[in-house]
């Protein structure tokens, strides 16, 4: 019985190693398959003119953030977050903008501003913002603060993110 258990554990570890190796091979391929920036901006301009949404600015801002072009990402995402056309897209813009403030990418790191942006995005139902708020409240340790309230907020936001289908909160 013990021998069978050890064999199963070894097989699981082996399968996990194969999974990790395949994921590492797949990640560099994404950047090779991604459209070039000028194609993205041309497509983004056309879609913004056609339907008036700011989804193109969101996609271009997220692409700039992934390329570590923080100033361009900040410009695009700030413009996207200010446009009240589509609440879901505006929430996604605020979430990504909050991640910039949370990590200090291109701006001074500001946890309170990041939390405010996450809260605004979570109010319109953005699952990423709800997950980020849950993680922040769960990890936030303020001396003399209300621990039970923070834990309750963490659970509340993580539950909201899981019901919205966020893979990290499931």
PDB file of C-alpha atoms in Angstrom:
ATOM      1  CA  UNK A   1       0.000   0.000   0.000  1.00  0.00           C
ATOM      2  CA  UNK A   2       2.792   2.387   0.932  1.00  0.00           C
ATOM      3  CA  UNK A   3       4.628   1.475  -2.245  1.00  0.00           C
ATOM      4  CA  UNK A   4       1.575   2.356  -4.343  1.00  0.00           C
ATOM      5  CA  UNK A   5       1.265   5.697  -2.588  1.00  0.00           C
ATOM      6  CA  UNK A   6       4.917   6.545  -3.263  1.00  0.00           C
ATOM      7  CA  UNK A   7       4.564   5.573  -6.936  1.00  0.00           C
ATOM      8  CA  UNK A   8       1.465   7.781  -7.281  1.00  0.00           C
ATOM      9  CA  UNK A   9       3.255  10.736  -5.666  1.00  0.00           C
ATOM     10  CA  UNK A  10       6.243  10.326  -7.974  1.00  0.00           C
ATOM     11  CA  UNK A  11       3.928  10.232 -11.005  1.00  0.00           C
ATOM     12  CA  UNK A  12       2.157  13.396  -9.835  1.00  0.00           C
ATOM     13  CA  UNK A  13       5.460  15.187  -9.383  1.00  0.00           C
ATOM     14  CA  UNK A  14       6.580  14.053 -12.823  1.00  0.00           C
ATOM     15  CA  UNK A  15       3.347  15.259 -14.428  1.00  0.00           C
ATOM     16  CA  UNK A  16       3.629  18.590 -12.628  1.00  0.00           C
ATOM     17  CA  UNK A  17       7.178  19.000 -13.945  1.00  0.00           C
ATOM     18  CA  UNK A  18       5.998  18.309 -17.499  1.00  0.00           C
ATOM     19  CA  UNK A  19       3.184  20.849 -17.054  1.00  0.00           C
ATOM     20  CA  UNK A  20       5.624  23.521 -15.859  1.00  0.00           C
ATOM     21  CA  UNK A  21       7.984  22.811 -18.763  1.00  0.00           C
ATOM     22  CA  UNK A  22       5.152  23.090 -21.288  1.00  0.00           C
ATOM     23  CA  UNK A  23       3.953  26.355 -19.779  1.00  0.00           C
ATOM     24  CA  UNK A  24       7.445  27.812 -20.000  1.00  0.00           C
ATOM     25  CA  UNK A  25       7.578  26.851 -23.654  1.00  0.00           C
ATOM     26  CA  UNK A  26       4.162  28.375 -24.331  1.00  0.00           C
ATOM     27  CA  UNK A  27       4.745  31.771 -22.693  1.00  0.00           C
ATOM     28  CA  UNK A  28       7.488  33.040 -25.052  1.00  0.00           C
ATOM     29  CA  UNK A  29       5.332  32.010 -28.010  1.00  0.00           C
ATOM     30  CA  UNK A  30       2.616  34.475 -26.939  1.00  0.00           C
ATOM     31  CA  UNK A  31       4.903  37.443 -27.529  1.00  0.00           C
ATOM     32  CA  UNK A  32       5.832  36.130 -30.974  1.00  0.00           C
ATOM     33  CA  UNK A  33       2.167  35.692 -31.886  1.00  0.00           C
ATOM     34  CA  UNK A  34       1.065  39.087 -30.547  1.00  0.00           C
ATOM     35  CA  UNK A  35       0.285  41.691 -33.204  1.00  0.00           C
ATOM     36  CA  UNK A  36       2.702  44.514 -33.673  1.00  0.00           C
ATOM     37  CA  UNK A  37       2.021  47.827 -31.947  1.00  0.00           C
ATOM     38  CA  UNK A  38       1.222  49.747 -35.141  1.00  0.00           C
ATOM     39  CA  UNK A  39      -1.303  47.091 -36.189  1.00  0.00           C
ATOM     40  CA  UNK A  40      -2.868  47.286 -32.731  1.00  0.00           C
ATOM     41  CA  UNK A  41      -3.145  51.050 -32.832  1.00  0.00           C
ATOM     42  CA  UNK A  42      -4.649  50.960 -36.341  1.00  0.00           C
ATOM     43  CA  UNK A  43      -7.208  48.354 -35.258  1.00  0.00           C
ATOM     44  CA  UNK A  44      -7.841  50.205 -32.018  1.00  0.00           C
ATOM     45  CA  UNK A  45      -8.438  53.488 -33.843  1.00  0.00           C
ATOM     46  CA  UNK A  46     -10.886  51.844 -36.218  1.00  0.00           C
ATOM     47  CA  UNK A  47     -12.894  50.148 -33.487  1.00  0.00           C
ATOM     48  CA  UNK A  48     -12.976  53.296 -31.351  1.00  0.00           C
ATOM     49  CA  UNK A  49     -14.342  55.273 -34.279  1.00  0.00           C
ATOM     50  CA  UNK A  50     -16.936  52.631 -35.186  1.00  0.00           C
ATOM     51  CA  UNK A  51     -18.602  51.873 -31.856  1.00  0.00           C
ATOM     52  CA  UNK A  52     -17.344  54.670 -29.619  1.00  0.00           C
ATOM     53  CA  UNK A  53     -16.073  52.355 -26.889  1.00  0.00           C
ATOM     54  CA  UNK A  54     -12.809  52.653 -25.026  1.00  0.00           C
ATOM     55  CA  UNK A  55     -12.034  48.916 -25.224  1.00  0.00           C
ATOM     56  CA  UNK A  56      -9.285  49.626 -27.754  1.00  0.00           C
ATOM     57  CA  UNK A  57      -7.508  51.916 -25.286  1.00  0.00           C
ATOM     58  CA  UNK A  58      -7.803  49.167 -22.682  1.00  0.00           C
ATOM     59  CA  UNK A  59      -6.214  46.573 -24.953  1.00  0.00           C
ATOM     60  CA  UNK A  60      -3.470  48.947 -26.084  1.00  0.00           C
ATOM     61  CA  UNK A  61      -2.795  49.989 -22.461  1.00  0.00           C
ATOM     62  CA  UNK A  62      -2.604  46.391 -21.291  1.00  0.00           C
ATOM     63  CA  UNK A  63      -0.272  45.535 -24.170  1.00  0.00           C
ATOM     64  CA  UNK A  64       1.983  48.468 -23.255  1.00  0.00           C
ATOM     65  CA  UNK A  65       1.961  47.332 -19.608  1.00  0.00           C
ATOM     66  CA  UNK A  66       3.025  43.812 -20.638  1.00  0.00           C
ATOM     67  CA  UNK A  67       5.852  45.310 -22.726  1.00  0.00           C
ATOM     68  CA  UNK A  68       7.006  47.365 -19.700  1.00  0.00           C
ATOM     69  CA  UNK A  69       6.194  50.607 -21.516  1.00  0.00           C
ATOM     70  CA  UNK A  70       4.789  52.081 -18.318  1.00  0.00           C
ATOM     71  CA  UNK A  71       4.402  55.712 -19.423  1.00  0.00           C
ATOM     72  CA  UNK A  72       2.387  54.749 -22.501  1.00  0.00           C
ATOM     73  CA  UNK A  73       0.309  52.311 -20.438  1.00  0.00           C
ATOM     74  CA  UNK A  74      -0.375  55.032 -17.875  1.00  0.00           C
ATOM     75  CA  UNK A  75      -1.462  57.500 -20.558  1.00  0.00           C
ATOM     76  CA  UNK A  76      -3.768  55.041 -22.342  1.00  0.00           C
ATOM     77  CA  UNK A  77      -5.284  53.573 -19.185  1.00  0.00           C
ATOM     78  CA  UNK A  78      -5.861  56.992 -17.595  1.00  0.00           C
ATOM     79  CA  UNK A  79      -7.705  58.147 -20.707  1.00  0.00           C
ATOM     80  CA  UNK A  80      -9.697  54.914 -20.766  1.00  0.00           C
ATOM     81  CA  UNK A  81     -10.658  55.187 -17.086  1.00  0.00           C
ATOM     82  CA  UNK A  82     -11.956  58.743 -17.577  1.00  0.00           C
ATOM     83  CA  UNK A  83     -14.366  57.843 -20.395  1.00  0.00           C
ATOM     84  CA  UNK A  84     -17.765  56.819 -19.007  1.00  0.00           C
ATOM     85  CA  UNK A  85     -19.028  55.058 -22.154  1.00  0.00           C
ATOM     86  CA  UNK A  86     -18.840  51.389 -21.164  1.00  0.00           C
ATOM     87  CA  UNK A  87     -18.839  50.634 -17.401  1.00  0.00           C
ATOM     88  CA  UNK A  88     -17.320  47.153 -17.789  1.00  0.00           C
ATOM     89  CA  UNK A  89     -14.427  48.416 -19.902  1.00  0.00           C
ATOM     90  CA  UNK A  90     -13.974  51.418 -17.628  1.00  0.00           C
ATOM     91  CA  UNK A  91     -13.777  49.007 -14.678  1.00  0.00           C
ATOM     92  CA  UNK A  92     -11.132  46.923 -16.445  1.00  0.00           C
ATOM     93  CA  UNK A  93      -9.163  50.110 -17.183  1.00  0.00           C
ATOM     94  CA  UNK A  94      -9.317  51.129 -13.531  1.00  0.00           C
ATOM     95  CA  UNK A  95      -8.213  47.662 -12.451  1.00  0.00           C
ATOM     96  CA  UNK A  96      -5.152  47.717 -14.699  1.00  0.00           C
ATOM     97  CA  UNK A  97      -4.432  51.296 -13.647  1.00  0.00           C
ATOM     98  CA  UNK A  98      -4.699  50.169 -10.023  1.00  0.00           C
ATOM     99  CA  UNK A  99      -2.141  47.454 -10.741  1.00  0.00           C
ATOM    100  CA  UNK A 100       0.227  50.143 -12.029  1.00  0.00           C
ATOM    101  CA  UNK A 101      -0.149  52.058  -8.758  1.00  0.00           C
ATOM    102  CA  UNK A 102       0.094  48.868  -6.710  1.00  0.00           C
ATOM    103  CA  UNK A 103       3.390  47.821  -8.286  1.00  0.00           C
ATOM    104  CA  UNK A 104       4.776  51.312  -8.816  1.00  0.00           C
ATOM    105  CA  UNK A 105       5.196  50.781 -12.551  1.00  0.00           C
ATOM    106  CA  UNK A 106       5.750  54.184 -14.134  1.00  0.00           C
ATOM    107  CA  UNK A 107       4.296  56.015 -11.127  1.00  0.00           C
ATOM    108  CA  UNK A 108       5.065  56.371  -7.466  1.00  0.00           C
ATOM    109  CA  UNK A 109       3.755  53.337  -5.615  1.00  0.00           C
ATOM    110  CA  UNK A 110       0.502  54.356  -3.925  1.00  0.00           C
ATOM    111  CA  UNK A 111      -1.425  51.617  -2.139  1.00  0.00           C
ATOM    112  CA  UNK A 112      -4.348  53.832  -1.123  1.00  0.00           C
ATOM    113  CA  UNK A 113      -4.902  55.080  -4.693  1.00  0.00           C
ATOM    114  CA  UNK A 114      -4.647  51.505  -6.007  1.00  0.00           C
ATOM    115  CA  UNK A 115      -7.233  50.387  -3.444  1.00  0.00           C
ATOM    116  CA  UNK A 116      -9.552  53.239  -4.456  1.00  0.00           C
ATOM    117  CA  UNK A 117      -9.276  52.293  -8.144  1.00  0.00           C
ATOM    118  CA  UNK A 118      -9.903  48.622  -7.314  1.00  0.00           C
ATOM    119  CA  UNK A 119     -12.989  49.586  -5.277  1.00  0.00           C
ATOM    120  CA  UNK A 120     -14.403  51.685  -8.119  1.00  0.00           C
ATOM    121  CA  UNK A 121     -13.827  48.839 -10.578  1.00  0.00           C
ATOM    122  CA  UNK A 122     -15.260  46.239  -8.192  1.00  0.00           C
ATOM    123  CA  UNK A 123     -18.457  48.282  -7.876  1.00  0.00           C
ATOM    124  CA  UNK A 124     -19.169  47.707 -11.578  1.00  0.00           C
ATOM    125  CA  UNK A 125     -18.428  43.989 -11.207  1.00  0.00           C
ATOM    126  CA  UNK A 126     -14.847  43.616 -12.435  1.00  0.00           C
ATOM    127  CA  UNK A 127     -13.681  40.196 -11.193  1.00  0.00           C
ATOM    128  CA  UNK A 128      -9.977  41.099 -11.295  1.00  0.00           C
ATOM    129  CA  UNK A 129     -10.595  44.142  -9.100  1.00  0.00           C
ATOM    130  CA  UNK A 130     -12.612  42.040  -6.661  1.00  0.00           C
ATOM    131  CA  UNK A 131      -9.820  39.479  -6.474  1.00  0.00           C
ATOM    132  CA  UNK A 132      -7.165  42.182  -5.996  1.00  0.00           C
ATOM    133  CA  UNK A 133      -9.205  43.765  -3.199  1.00  0.00           C
ATOM    134  CA  UNK A 134      -9.618  40.396  -1.513  1.00  0.00           C
ATOM    135  CA  UNK A 135      -5.891  39.767  -1.700  1.00  0.00           C
ATOM    136  CA  UNK A 136      -5.091  43.269  -0.433  1.00  0.00           C
ATOM    137  CA  UNK A 137      -7.479  43.076   2.512  1.00  0.00           C
ATOM    138  CA  UNK A 138      -6.243  39.587   3.332  1.00  0.00           C
ATOM    139  CA  UNK A 139      -2.591  40.643   3.330  1.00  0.00           C
ATOM    140  CA  UNK A 140      -3.018  44.085   4.886  1.00  0.00           C
ATOM    141  CA  UNK A 141      -1.683  44.228   8.430  1.00  0.00           C
ATOM    142  CA  UNK A 142      -2.164  47.566  10.131  1.00  0.00           C
ATOM    143  CA  UNK A 143      -1.248  47.777  13.805  1.00  0.00           C
ATOM    144  CA  UNK A 144      -4.308  48.674  15.824  1.00  0.00           C
ATOM    145  CA  UNK A 145      -6.601  48.180  12.827  1.00  0.00           C
ATOM    146  CA  UNK A 146      -9.787  46.154  12.857  1.00  0.00           C
ATOM    147  CA  UNK A 147      -8.571  42.688  11.870  1.00  0.00           C
ATOM    148  CA  UNK A 148     -12.032  41.104  11.781  1.00  0.00           C
ATOM    149  CA  UNK A 149     -13.339  43.781   9.426  1.00  0.00           C
ATOM    150  CA  UNK A 150     -10.392  43.335   7.031  1.00  0.00           C
ATOM    151  CA  UNK A 151     -10.813  39.559   7.067  1.00  0.00           C
ATOM    152  CA  UNK A 152     -14.531  39.915   6.372  1.00  0.00           C
ATOM    153  CA  UNK A 153     -13.845  42.298   3.476  1.00  0.00           C
ATOM    154  CA  UNK A 154     -11.228  39.897   2.100  1.00  0.00           C
ATOM    155  CA  UNK A 155     -13.675  36.987   2.194  1.00  0.00           C
ATOM    156  CA  UNK A 156     -16.453  39.120   0.703  1.00  0.00           C
ATOM    157  CA  UNK A 157     -14.351  40.297  -2.244  1.00  0.00           C
ATOM    158  CA  UNK A 158     -12.827  36.869  -2.886  1.00  0.00           C
ATOM    159  CA  UNK A 159     -16.302  35.325  -2.857  1.00  0.00           C
ATOM    160  CA  UNK A 160     -17.530  37.974  -5.316  1.00  0.00           C
ATOM    161  CA  UNK A 161     -14.535  37.278  -7.555  1.00  0.00           C
ATOM    162  CA  UNK A 162     -15.151  33.522  -7.439  1.00  0.00           C
ATOM    163  CA  UNK A 163     -18.820  33.928  -8.360  1.00  0.00           C
ATOM    164  CA  UNK A 164     -17.736  36.170 -11.239  1.00  0.00           C
ATOM    165  CA  UNK A 165     -15.484  33.344 -12.449  1.00  0.00           C
ATOM    166  CA  UNK A 166     -12.034  34.652 -11.534  1.00  0.00           C
ATOM    167  CA  UNK A 167      -9.678  31.639 -11.763  1.00  0.00           C
ATOM    168  CA  UNK A 168      -7.532  32.719  -8.813  1.00  0.00           C
ATOM    169  CA  UNK A 169     -10.481  32.977  -6.454  1.00  0.00           C
ATOM    170  CA  UNK A 170     -12.077  29.633  -7.295  1.00  0.00           C
TER     171      UNK A 170
END
